[in-house]
XYZ file of N, CA and C in Angstrom:
858
model
N 109.077 123.859 40.888
C 109.437 123.191 40.830
C 109.336 123.465 42.281
N 110.209 122.108 43.496
C 109.640 122.236 44.630
C 111.082 122.104 45.095
N 110.690 122.806 46.812
C 112.258 122.691 47.378
C 111.899 122.338 48.835
N 113.300 121.109 48.823
C 112.990 120.620 50.514
C 114.360 120.655 51.118
N 114.204 121.020 52.536
C 114.507 121.222 53.820
C 115.309 122.617 54.005
N 116.135 123.117 54.972
C 115.949 124.318 56.353
C 117.120 125.902 55.354
N 116.681 126.472 55.288
C 117.117 127.559 54.396
C 118.913 127.396 55.101
N 118.625 127.310 56.146
C 119.757 127.958 57.646
C 120.070 126.681 57.081
N 120.953 125.940 56.161
C 121.141 124.608 56.052
C 121.588 124.098 55.134
N 122.152 125.196 53.829
C 122.241 124.651 52.386
C 122.596 123.847 52.054
N 123.437 122.572 52.632
C 123.772 121.666 52.107
C 122.989 120.782 52.106
N 121.905 119.761 53.205
C 120.834 119.728 53.415
C 118.931 119.691 51.985
N 119.947 121.072 51.390
C 118.129 121.420 50.461
C 118.541 120.991 49.522
N 117.671 120.372 49.050
C 116.569 118.950 47.817
C 115.787 119.925 46.857
N 116.395 119.991 45.899
C 115.534 120.922 44.479
C 115.161 119.346 43.623
N 113.883 119.513 43.061
C 112.885 118.958 42.528
C 112.190 119.397 41.965
N 112.140 119.600 40.360
C 111.469 119.674 39.531
C 111.582 120.708 38.395
N 111.815 121.617 37.967
C 111.616 122.770 36.503
C 113.665 122.213 35.816
N 113.963 122.814 34.738
C 114.499 122.798 34.151
C 116.069 123.407 34.856
N 115.556 124.252 35.754
C 116.819 125.052 36.056
C 117.585 124.415 37.265
N 116.478 124.036 38.080
C 116.523 122.642 39.470
C 117.807 122.415 39.355
N 118.745 121.920 38.423
C 119.841 121.224 38.268
C 121.744 122.010 38.633
N 120.801 123.018 37.802
C 122.160 124.795 37.734
C 122.026 124.814 39.556
N 120.801 125.263 39.773
C 120.838 125.385 41.822
C 121.188 124.333 42.564
N 120.780 122.789 42.188
C 121.199 121.967 42.670
C 123.143 121.875 43.022
N 123.248 122.134 41.561
C 124.989 121.917 41.811
C 125.557 123.324 42.245
N 124.803 124.498 41.730
C 124.937 126.076 43.177
C 125.737 125.458 44.228
N 124.012 124.903 44.775
C 124.376 124.705 46.719
C 125.209 123.706 46.761
N 125.354 122.520 45.741
C 126.739 121.424 45.924
C 127.993 122.178 46.108
N 127.697 123.581 45.357
C 129.379 123.829 45.131
C 130.146 125.039 46.891
N 128.246 125.555 46.833
C 128.644 126.313 48.270
C 128.933 125.058 49.275
N 128.057 124.385 50.020
C 128.717 123.959 50.331
C 129.745 123.135 50.218
N 130.704 122.689 49.396
C 131.774 122.432 49.894
C 132.475 123.527 49.802
N 132.769 124.432 49.146
C 133.566 125.714 49.616
C 133.941 126.304 50.775
N 131.697 126.911 51.039
C 132.164 126.745 53.086
C 133.145 126.305 54.259
N 132.676 124.366 53.901
C 133.230 123.639 54.365
C 134.996 123.756 54.683
N 135.412 123.752 53.073
C 136.665 123.836 52.718
C 137.256 125.472 53.898
N 136.078 127.175 53.471
C 136.885 127.623 54.149
C 136.718 128.044 55.817
N 135.725 127.172 56.117
C 135.344 126.833 57.946
C 136.933 126.413 57.957
N 137.143 125.434 57.140
C 138.360 124.388 57.972
C 139.763 125.309 58.476
N 139.846 125.967 56.995
C 140.798 127.128 56.764
C 141.292 128.638 57.474
N 139.477 128.702 58.313
C 139.573 128.713 58.763
C 139.826 128.215 60.899
N 139.623 127.519 61.167
C 140.187 126.470 61.809
C 141.375 126.454 62.420
N 142.155 126.058 61.369
C 143.809 126.312 61.308
C 144.018 127.548 60.946
N 143.813 128.691 60.748
C 144.309 130.334 61.487
C 144.085 130.595 62.678
N 142.742 129.844 63.385
C 142.833 129.910 64.695
C 144.113 129.436 65.534
N 144.036 127.798 64.816
C 145.653 127.271 65.172
C 146.479 127.689 65.307
N 146.808 127.792 64.317
C 148.320 128.592 64.435
C 148.306 129.913 64.698
N 147.231 130.640 65.003
C 147.268 132.275 66.288
C 147.565 131.898 67.271
N 146.890 131.044 67.961
C 147.623 130.488 69.129
C 148.301 129.481 69.434
N 149.050 128.707 68.326
C 150.582 128.196 68.628
C 151.633 129.544 68.379
N 150.930 130.425 68.310
C 152.165 131.420 67.884
C 152.883 131.348 67.005
N 152.228 131.136 66.080
C 152.818 130.676 65.062
C 153.922 132.068 64.384
N 155.102 131.343 63.170
C 155.528 132.545 62.989
C 154.757 133.611 61.970
N 155.337 135.260 61.859
C 154.131 135.808 60.917
C 154.099 135.721 59.495
N 155.080 134.593 58.916
C 154.977 134.181 57.841
C 154.830 133.721 56.942
N 154.390 132.387 57.816
C 153.761 131.518 57.913
C 152.186 131.766 58.102
N 151.714 132.731 59.809
C 150.546 133.612 58.956
C 150.152 133.633 57.776
N 151.130 134.407 57.169
C 150.640 136.053 56.339
C 150.543 134.793 54.695
N 151.208 133.749 54.536
C 151.576 132.483 53.840
C 149.673 132.362 53.749
N 149.545 131.665 55.024
C 148.073 130.965 55.101
C 146.753 132.115 54.529
N 147.048 133.655 55.375
C 146.064 134.618 55.185
C 145.374 134.915 53.771
N 147.216 134.246 52.531
C 147.489 134.941 51.787
C 146.191 133.627 50.627
N 146.073 132.709 51.032
C 145.708 131.314 50.689
C 144.902 131.587 50.263
N 143.978 131.882 51.762
C 142.821 132.399 52.474
C 141.385 132.934 51.348
N 142.842 134.215 51.071
C 142.003 135.489 50.200
C 141.676 134.574 49.158
N 142.774 134.311 48.509
C 142.659 134.208 47.010
C 141.003 132.681 47.135
N 141.916 131.824 47.964
C 140.497 130.955 47.287
C 138.925 131.616 47.690
N 139.782 132.803 48.026
C 137.878 133.261 48.439
C 137.119 134.058 47.383
N 138.380 134.748 46.715
C 138.012 134.949 44.796
C 137.596 134.376 44.206
N 137.967 133.138 44.601
C 138.080 132.219 43.932
C 136.164 131.800 43.741
N 135.951 132.191 45.070
C 134.320 131.453 45.201
C 134.038 132.668 44.401
N 134.019 133.662 44.801
C 132.897 134.477 44.636
C 133.168 134.521 43.135
N 134.370 135.012 41.888
C 134.184 134.394 40.656
C 133.273 133.706 40.613
N 133.706 132.169 40.762
C 132.982 130.777 40.117
C 131.215 131.455 40.637
N 130.657 132.144 41.776
C 129.590 132.298 41.000
C 129.016 133.494 40.402
N 129.706 134.615 40.494
C 129.390 135.762 39.431
C 129.609 135.183 38.070
N 130.320 134.016 38.216
C 130.349 134.045 36.537
C 129.134 132.881 36.052
N 128.891 132.223 37.265
C 127.814 131.322 37.013
C 126.085 132.490 36.658
N 126.549 133.252 38.043
C 124.948 134.194 37.290
C 124.841 134.428 35.933
N 126.417 135.258 35.304
C 126.354 135.226 33.777
C 126.541 134.521 32.691
N 126.698 133.132 33.252
C 126.133 132.315 32.179
C 124.910 131.375 31.685
N 124.289 131.559 32.819
C 122.768 130.606 33.333
C 121.739 131.682 31.608
N 121.232 130.544 31.755
C 120.128 131.592 29.976
C 118.541 131.837 31.712
N 118.716 131.336 32.562
C 117.541 130.962 33.675
C 117.385 132.068 34.773
N 116.931 133.007 34.495
C 116.886 133.808 35.841
C 117.225 133.392 37.304
N 116.076 132.617 38.645
C 116.668 131.977 39.299
C 117.665 131.545 39.434
N 118.295 131.258 38.558
C 119.446 130.452 39.178
C 120.578 131.762 38.859
N 120.421 132.659 37.832
C 121.234 133.748 38.281
C 121.540 134.776 39.090
N 120.175 134.944 39.385
C 119.799 135.628 40.897
C 119.548 135.407 42.702
N 119.533 133.833 41.502
C 120.775 132.421 43.323
C 122.213 133.024 43.666
N 122.446 133.083 42.171
C 123.947 132.359 42.297
C 124.764 133.851 42.749
N 124.058 135.919 42.641
C 124.572 136.736 42.782
C 124.380 136.490 44.611
N 122.953 135.844 44.392
C 122.979 135.783 46.292
C 123.900 134.961 47.235
N 124.514 133.893 46.394
C 125.782 133.443 47.053
C 126.769 134.038 47.209
N 127.009 135.817 46.211
C 128.589 136.200 46.486
C 128.275 136.777 48.269
N 130.445 136.225 48.551
C 129.663 137.127 49.541
C 131.120 138.983 49.576
N 129.919 139.721 49.465
C 130.846 141.146 49.801
C 131.064 141.742 50.868
N 131.906 142.710 50.123
C 132.963 142.834 51.881
C 131.434 143.770 52.282
N 131.340 145.120 51.886
C 130.037 145.794 52.288
C 129.323 146.676 51.095
N 128.456 147.318 51.196
C 127.954 147.860 50.242
C 128.771 148.972 49.499
N 130.017 149.061 49.745
C 130.887 149.204 48.338
C 131.220 149.040 47.338
N 131.249 147.525 47.543
C 132.453 146.420 47.089
C 130.828 145.358 45.642
N 129.481 145.610 46.871
C 128.352 144.748 46.262
C 128.650 145.849 44.719
N 128.768 147.794 45.603
C 127.819 148.202 44.125
C 129.100 148.830 43.335
N 130.022 147.659 43.603
C 131.202 147.988 42.464
C 130.905 146.526 41.189
N 129.843 146.005 41.946
C 129.679 144.923 40.297
C 128.401 145.095 40.596
N 127.619 146.502 40.133
C 126.305 147.127 39.484
C 126.766 146.424 39.011
N 127.313 147.128 37.427
C 127.601 146.291 36.448
C 127.018 144.729 36.248
N 127.605 143.525 36.740
C 126.867 142.331 36.451
C 125.694 142.219 37.317
N 124.665 142.769 38.284
C 123.624 143.142 38.223
C 122.395 143.437 37.621
N 122.874 144.522 36.808
C 122.291 145.436 35.683
C 122.348 144.013 34.645
N 122.718 143.364 33.984
C 122.818 142.733 33.434
C 121.730 142.292 33.619
N 122.201 140.725 34.141
C 120.932 139.614 34.815
C 119.258 141.106 34.636
N 119.806 142.233 34.618
C 117.855 142.447 35.311
C 118.268 143.067 33.337
N 118.819 144.160 33.464
C 118.534 143.875 30.913
C 118.243 142.176 30.444
N 118.686 141.371 31.524
C 118.541 140.172 31.006
C 116.785 139.538 30.987
N 116.424 139.184 32.065
C 115.072 138.887 32.482
C 114.731 139.792 33.051
N 114.233 141.973 32.277
C 113.390 142.375 32.437
C 112.174 142.159 32.794
N 111.439 141.428 32.290
C 110.286 140.969 33.211
C 109.741 140.108 33.811
N 110.813 139.428 35.027
C 111.191 138.664 36.529
C 111.930 138.958 36.632
N 110.218 138.730 37.338
C 110.211 139.282 39.530
C 111.215 139.558 39.964
N 111.966 137.922 39.499
C 112.760 138.132 40.453
C 114.028 138.862 40.445
N 114.261 139.146 39.131
C 115.378 139.848 38.496
C 114.996 140.974 38.834
N 113.567 142.102 38.855
C 112.589 142.959 40.195
C 113.171 143.707 41.257
N 112.820 142.387 42.293
C 113.205 142.913 43.159
C 114.992 143.045 43.766
N 115.481 142.479 43.069
C 117.220 142.597 42.393
C 117.054 143.723 42.110
N 116.482 144.294 41.211
C 116.688 145.274 40.792
C 116.628 147.024 42.347
N 115.459 146.535 42.591
C 115.219 147.208 44.211
C 116.137 147.250 44.836
N 116.258 146.266 45.518
C 117.622 146.429 46.204
C 118.454 146.501 45.850
N 119.174 146.719 44.583
C 120.397 147.360 44.854
C 119.864 148.835 44.476
N 119.240 148.974 44.338
C 118.768 150.736 43.937
C 118.663 151.402 45.756
N 118.308 150.072 47.058
C 118.352 150.893 48.334
C 119.479 150.595 49.042
N 120.386 149.517 48.306
C 121.534 150.408 48.929
C 122.366 151.237 48.497
N 121.930 151.911 47.111
C 122.831 153.077 46.249
C 122.942 153.756 47.395
N 121.273 154.202 47.559
C 120.162 155.176 47.825
C 120.916 155.564 49.846
N 121.048 154.510 50.707
C 121.918 154.716 52.269
C 123.205 154.840 51.800
N 123.723 153.937 50.819
C 125.454 154.436 50.526
C 125.438 155.908 49.986
N 124.897 156.481 48.775
C 124.744 158.172 49.379
C 124.422 158.844 50.799
N 123.412 158.983 51.204
C 123.003 158.953 52.151
C 123.867 159.030 53.126
N 124.413 157.493 53.902
C 125.828 157.816 53.868
C 127.089 157.893 54.620
N 127.318 158.017 52.883
C 128.433 159.056 52.515
C 128.305 160.906 53.097
N 126.956 160.986 52.529
C 127.370 162.648 52.848
C 127.116 163.062 54.232
N 126.862 161.967 55.386
C 126.747 162.373 57.069
C 127.280 161.055 57.844
N 128.605 160.707 57.783
C 128.669 159.770 58.287
C 129.932 159.960 57.831
N 131.431 159.341 58.366
C 132.889 159.162 58.448
C 133.295 159.887 56.570
N 132.839 158.971 55.665
C 133.665 159.910 54.591
C 133.250 161.019 54.410
N 131.554 161.648 54.880
C 132.021 162.771 54.683
C 132.582 163.824 55.376
N 133.850 163.370 56.321
C 135.392 163.864 56.625
C 136.340 163.370 56.287
N 136.582 162.770 54.887
C 137.303 162.893 54.265
C 138.282 164.842 54.452
N 139.661 164.588 54.055
C 140.091 165.351 54.374
C 140.191 167.177 55.365
N 139.340 166.494 56.537
C 139.040 167.671 57.788
C 139.883 166.456 58.423
N 140.342 167.259 59.786
C 141.254 166.960 61.350
C 140.606 166.335 62.351
N 141.307 164.827 62.049
C 139.444 163.830 62.849
C 139.866 164.463 64.243
N 137.958 164.378 64.316
C 137.837 165.114 66.173
C 138.276 163.892 67.314
N 139.314 164.551 67.926
C 139.704 163.665 68.582
C 139.171 162.896 70.019
N 139.450 162.241 70.275
C 138.348 161.562 71.913
C 139.501 160.896 72.312
N 138.504 160.688 73.757
C 139.723 159.842 75.088
C 138.601 158.782 75.140
N 139.019 157.422 75.315
C 138.333 156.663 76.186
C 139.717 155.426 76.937
N 138.719 154.420 78.001
C 139.999 153.418 78.198
C 139.862 152.786 77.420
N 140.898 151.824 78.216
C 141.784 151.050 77.064
C 141.165 149.839 78.313
N 141.193 147.739 77.238
C 140.960 147.104 79.068
C 141.526 147.533 79.756
N 142.040 148.386 80.388
C 142.971 148.198 81.800
C 143.180 149.664 82.402
N 141.747 150.157 81.845
C 140.846 151.509 82.526
C 142.248 152.514 81.497
N 143.035 152.856 81.375
C 143.969 153.809 81.090
C 143.493 154.948 80.063
N 143.194 155.899 80.318
C 142.566 156.687 79.621
C 143.709 156.381 77.946
N 143.158 156.115 77.267
C 143.888 156.719 75.169
C 143.265 157.703 74.323
N 143.965 158.767 74.447
C 142.917 159.677 73.152
C 143.836 159.353 71.287
N 142.778 159.926 71.050
C 143.358 158.885 69.583
C 144.693 160.380 68.722
N 144.193 161.893 69.315
C 145.336 162.841 68.946
C 147.510 162.164 69.793
N 147.116 160.317 70.228
C 148.994 160.576 70.790
C 149.555 159.629 69.406
N 148.721 159.325 68.801
C 149.056 158.930 67.308
C 149.422 159.618 66.475
N 149.239 161.293 66.825
C 149.660 162.030 65.816
C 151.728 160.812 65.778
N 151.658 161.507 63.694
C 153.303 161.274 63.872
C 153.512 159.996 62.935
N 152.469 159.484 63.205
C 152.044 157.967 62.598
C 150.850 157.842 61.437
N 150.204 157.164 60.521
C 148.669 156.344 59.806
C 148.352 155.285 60.771
N 147.230 156.065 61.325
C 146.257 155.215 62.589
C 145.300 154.467 61.627
N 144.747 153.904 61.804
C 143.523 153.198 61.859
C 142.375 153.275 62.476
N 141.448 153.578 61.951
C 140.879 153.918 63.598
C 139.131 152.882 63.401
N 138.677 151.713 64.129
C 138.516 150.779 63.992
C 137.276 150.736 64.337
N 135.893 150.873 64.688
C 134.842 150.902 65.006
C 133.881 149.307 64.971
N 134.195 148.615 65.935
C 133.336 147.947 65.901
C 133.251 147.158 67.062
N 132.601 145.837 66.741
C 132.094 145.529 68.254
C 131.974 143.978 68.429
N 132.197 143.015 69.328
C 132.840 141.076 69.714
C 131.025 140.463 68.532
N 130.032 141.702 69.362
C 128.428 140.716 68.745
C 128.332 140.964 68.014
N 129.482 142.181 66.429
C 129.534 142.081 65.154
C 129.190 141.752 64.025
N 128.768 140.382 63.789
C 128.799 139.175 62.724
C 130.493 139.528 61.321
N 130.013 141.034 60.549
C 130.526 141.601 59.692
C 131.804 142.032 60.082
N 132.099 142.465 61.336
C 132.928 143.089 62.262
C 134.013 141.818 62.146
N 134.038 140.695 62.789
C 134.355 139.248 62.573
C 134.825 139.077 61.663
N 133.782 139.244 60.575
C 134.130 137.981 59.377
C 135.683 139.424 58.453
N 135.568 140.199 59.335
C 136.566 141.196 58.842
C 137.791 141.572 59.373
N 137.894 141.233 60.008
C 139.254 140.956 61.496
C 140.224 140.375 60.414
N 139.736 139.396 59.530
C 141.667 138.527 59.317
C 141.575 138.656 57.955
N 141.352 139.772 56.822
C 141.716 140.904 56.281
C 142.113 142.578 57.385
N 142.113 142.622 59.057
C 142.282 143.895 59.381
C 143.775 143.398 59.777
N 144.032 142.407 60.587
C 144.914 141.313 61.005
C 146.284 141.009 60.213
N 145.429 141.281 58.716
C 146.608 140.610 57.317
C 147.117 142.350 57.822
N 146.278 143.562 57.127
C 147.125 144.375 56.721
C 147.505 144.917 58.197
N 147.554 145.259 59.542
C 148.619 144.837 60.868
C 149.669 144.302 59.835
N 149.700 143.034 60.240
C 151.224 142.520 59.885
C 152.086 142.804 58.672
N 151.291 143.289 57.717
C 151.922 143.823 56.739
C 152.614 144.999 56.809
N 151.731 145.976 56.849
C 152.122 147.720 57.306
C 153.158 147.825 59.328
N 152.482 147.267 59.862
C 153.249 147.463 61.732
C 154.434 148.460 61.681
N 155.216 148.646 60.861
C 156.704 148.181 60.637
C 156.870 149.641 59.993
N 155.800 150.714 59.577
C 156.349 151.155 58.071
C 154.786 152.147 58.757
N 155.647 153.091 60.303
C 154.815 154.221 59.983
C 153.471 153.706 60.527
N 152.071 152.484 60.878
C 151.592 152.090 60.724
C 151.256 152.095 61.933
N 149.963 152.392 62.289
C 149.107 150.586 63.409
C 147.567 151.664 63.406
N 147.264 150.764 64.222
C 145.700 150.444 64.200
C 144.940 150.728 66.486
N 143.753 151.124 65.840
C 143.764 151.465 67.117
C 141.986 151.317 66.889
N 141.308 150.051 67.980
C 140.284 149.152 67.683
C 139.060 150.232 68.407
N 138.265 150.234 68.271
C 137.323 150.824 68.503
C 136.185 150.644 69.162
N 136.329 149.745 70.288
C 134.117 149.017 70.567
C 133.178 149.522 70.991
N 132.107 149.301 70.273
C 131.505 150.005 70.331
C 130.115 148.114 71.639
N 131.237 147.818 72.354
C 130.624 146.373 72.882
C 129.245 147.402 74.338
N 129.128 145.850 74.315
C 128.378 146.439 76.114
C 129.290 145.655 77.553
N 130.040 144.125 77.249
C 130.850 144.024 78.728
C 132.001 143.919 78.287
N 132.650 144.015 79.240
C 134.449 143.678 78.735
C 134.849 142.075 78.636
N 134.440 141.624 79.400
C 134.626 140.644 78.721
C 134.499 139.562 77.606
N 133.098 140.266 77.160
C 133.126 139.753 75.143
C 133.675 140.408 74.445
N 133.679 141.420 74.922
C 135.496 142.454 74.102
C 136.814 142.017 74.256
N 136.880 141.372 75.388
C 138.369 141.368 75.393
C 138.804 139.389 74.918
N 137.155 138.801 74.945
C 137.369 137.522 74.538
C 137.688 137.393 73.155
N 136.532 138.458 72.128
C 136.894 138.623 70.807
C 138.200 139.615 70.445
N 138.991 139.835 71.664
C 139.935 140.876 70.779
C 141.446 139.475 70.977
N 140.654 138.963 71.801
C 141.934 137.183 71.953
C 141.762 135.755 70.438
N 140.886 136.311 70.903
C 140.200 135.110 69.562
C 140.282 135.320 68.179
N 140.437 137.124 68.084
C 140.249 137.086 66.512
C 142.261 137.971 66.486
N 143.295 137.630 67.101
C 144.235 137.659 67.165
C 144.761 139.727 67.375
N 144.130 140.463 67.613
C 144.000 141.622 67.322
C 145.367 142.071 68.016
N 146.140 142.390 68.106
C 147.517 142.933 68.674
C 148.093 144.011 68.555
N 146.782 145.196 69.177
C 146.882 146.395 68.725
C 145.962 147.095 69.480
N 145.677 148.671 69.987
C 145.426 149.067 70.742
C 143.966 149.257 70.439
N 142.909 149.212 71.703
C 141.781 148.445 71.640
C 141.596 149.389 72.936
N 139.702 150.749 72.274
C 139.725 151.489 73.660
C 138.253 150.793 73.267
N 137.695 151.576 74.619
C 135.809 150.788 74.721
C 135.265 151.726 76.548
N 134.321 152.313 75.720
C 132.900 153.168 77.659
C 132.235 152.059 77.684
N 132.177 150.973 76.793
C 131.098 150.279 76.885
C 129.689 150.582 77.056
N 129.480 151.265 76.172
C 128.439 152.019 76.222
C 127.397 151.993 75.079
N 127.870 150.947 74.750
C 126.799 150.277 72.987
C 126.547 151.434 71.909
N 125.336 151.748 71.713
C 124.741 152.683 69.982
C 125.667 154.357 71.235
N 125.915 153.873 72.927
C 124.981 155.369 73.347
C 127.013 155.876 73.309
N 127.497 155.391 72.933
C 129.154 156.156 73.006
C 129.431 156.644 72.976
N 129.656 157.566 72.621
C 130.436 158.743 73.019
C 131.098 159.434 71.088
N 131.665 159.280 70.829
C 132.245 158.548 69.566
C 131.187 158.291 68.396
N 130.433 157.824 68.635
C 128.963 157.019 67.522
C 128.430 159.251 66.345
N 128.039 159.369 67.914
C 127.245 161.094 66.921
C 128.964 161.220 66.322
N 130.590 161.696 67.010
C 131.182 161.871 67.268
C 131.417 162.692 65.592
N 131.283 161.116 65.498
C 131.403 160.915 63.691
C 130.546 159.868 62.577
N 129.310 160.272 63.303
C 127.990 160.040 62.711
C 127.922 158.745 62.264
N 127.874 158.483 63.427
C 128.345 155.899 62.692
C 126.656 155.852 63.257
N 126.574 154.922 61.934
C 125.453 154.417 62.067
C 125.147 153.790 61.476
N 126.537 152.219 61.347
C 126.343 150.839 60.894
C 127.886 150.576 61.723
N 127.896 149.468 62.408
C 130.292 148.467 61.755
C 129.589 146.941 61.296
N 131.217 147.126 60.228
C 131.545 147.583 60.148
C 132.754 148.622 60.384
N 133.382 150.099 60.627
C 133.798 151.145 60.100
C 134.623 151.621 60.395
N 135.452 152.614 59.771
C 137.198 152.971 60.323
C 137.265 154.267 59.493
N 138.268 154.513 59.491
C 138.978 155.625 58.650
C 140.878 156.021 59.439
N 140.801 156.198 58.536
C 142.585 156.194 58.054
C 143.304 158.056 58.516
N 143.755 158.259 59.224
C 144.155 159.037 59.953
C 145.869 159.591 59.219
N 145.735 160.852 58.458
C 147.293 160.182 58.698
C 148.075 161.074 59.709
N 149.271 160.898 59.625
C 150.113 161.132 60.401
C 149.888 163.006 61.304
N 149.702 163.546 59.843
C 148.699 165.144 61.017
C 147.754 165.340 61.056
N 146.920 163.735 61.499
C 146.063 164.459 61.865
C 144.640 164.711 61.123
N 144.694 164.599 59.961
C 143.815 164.425 59.142
C 143.127 162.932 58.429
N 141.961 163.109 58.245
C 141.529 162.317 57.919
C 141.230 161.833 56.407
N 142.052 160.598 55.931
C 142.733 160.929 54.568
C 141.657 159.396 53.558
N 140.951 158.524 54.354
C 140.223 157.986 53.761
C 138.937 157.045 54.748
N 137.810 156.993 54.100
C 136.432 155.861 55.817
C 136.108 154.566 54.594
N 135.700 153.722 55.928
C 135.628 152.876 55.439
C 136.104 151.999 53.960
N 137.195 151.291 54.819
C 137.961 150.756 54.099
C 137.710 149.046 53.688
N 137.799 148.456 53.770
C 137.679 147.454 53.787
C 137.960 145.799 52.487
N 138.143 144.867 53.135
C 138.777 143.534 52.238
C 139.763 144.469 51.032
N 140.116 143.806 50.390
C 141.360 144.679 49.042
C 141.388 145.940 49.708
N 140.285 147.268 49.785
C 140.574 148.639 49.319
C 141.135 148.897 50.641
N 140.960 148.319 51.288
C 141.780 148.347 52.823
C 143.650 148.091 52.240
N 143.713 146.496 52.164
C 144.927 146.820 51.319
C 145.824 148.312 49.990
N 144.805 147.636 49.484
C 145.016 149.355 48.422
C 145.753 151.159 48.729
N 144.595 151.251 50.006
C 144.216 152.428 50.408
C 146.552 152.012 50.973
N 145.611 151.495 51.672
C 147.381 151.657 52.579
C 148.711 150.789 52.053
N 148.490 150.893 50.704
C 150.008 149.939 50.128
C 149.806 151.316 49.416
N 149.388 152.321 49.224
C 148.738 153.560 48.449
C 149.738 154.740 48.655
N 149.759 154.264 49.963
C 150.076 156.330 51.245
C 151.463 155.329 51.800
N 151.426 153.888 52.228
C 152.551 153.617 52.749
C 153.624 153.001 51.810
N 153.862 153.512 50.418
C 154.812 153.119 49.400
C 156.427 153.976 50.170
């Protein structure tokens, strides 16, 4: 089998050779087609947000976008299970967009199914090693990071907002508050922001708000990301990057990271993303 093209430009790759190549080429074609559709949808959402479209219209478009994302994910998960070729199965799983390590590990059964079907295949063995590493890192992170603080009082902190006003986490007592640790330079953070915006619009009138805590270095980049992504809630940052005081305070080893704090100031959940964020907010705010 030979592969021609730039891996960073998936739509331009052409594969020739083995029996599995037609499957892989079809996966690439589907990925390219769906990526273009999703890109157009994102641009449309950005245009609607800039035009200050009604919340109801934004919510409808975001819901449609999320459903399309789910359909794309399921397409590649199904393809990985149906094929008889290990290279196609592994490649299909690599095209699935997982929200985070927890989301990936929630699909551990699908990975294990492929590994069991092709136990001697080198790619399947590499995938097994990768899953084991992700699981180990997730376990270590849960033991020392924000997840280890669930059911404890959230440590208070005070940081400046974009106007220089000092804002403390404790000032939000009486509400559920999602403390969202992010940065303008963080790709996964920016990808997750539409989910956070959706949650905010749905629950902002139900005793819920968000406090964005940025690990940015420059104010201009921070403010531009807030505006571009439509993050219409409170924001703070000391602009000290990983030297920010909140990093050791909450044991943050990577972003995006978040904690959900209840009206009494207790941490009730951590690292909520994608569907997990929606499900938890629905549970506590019903």
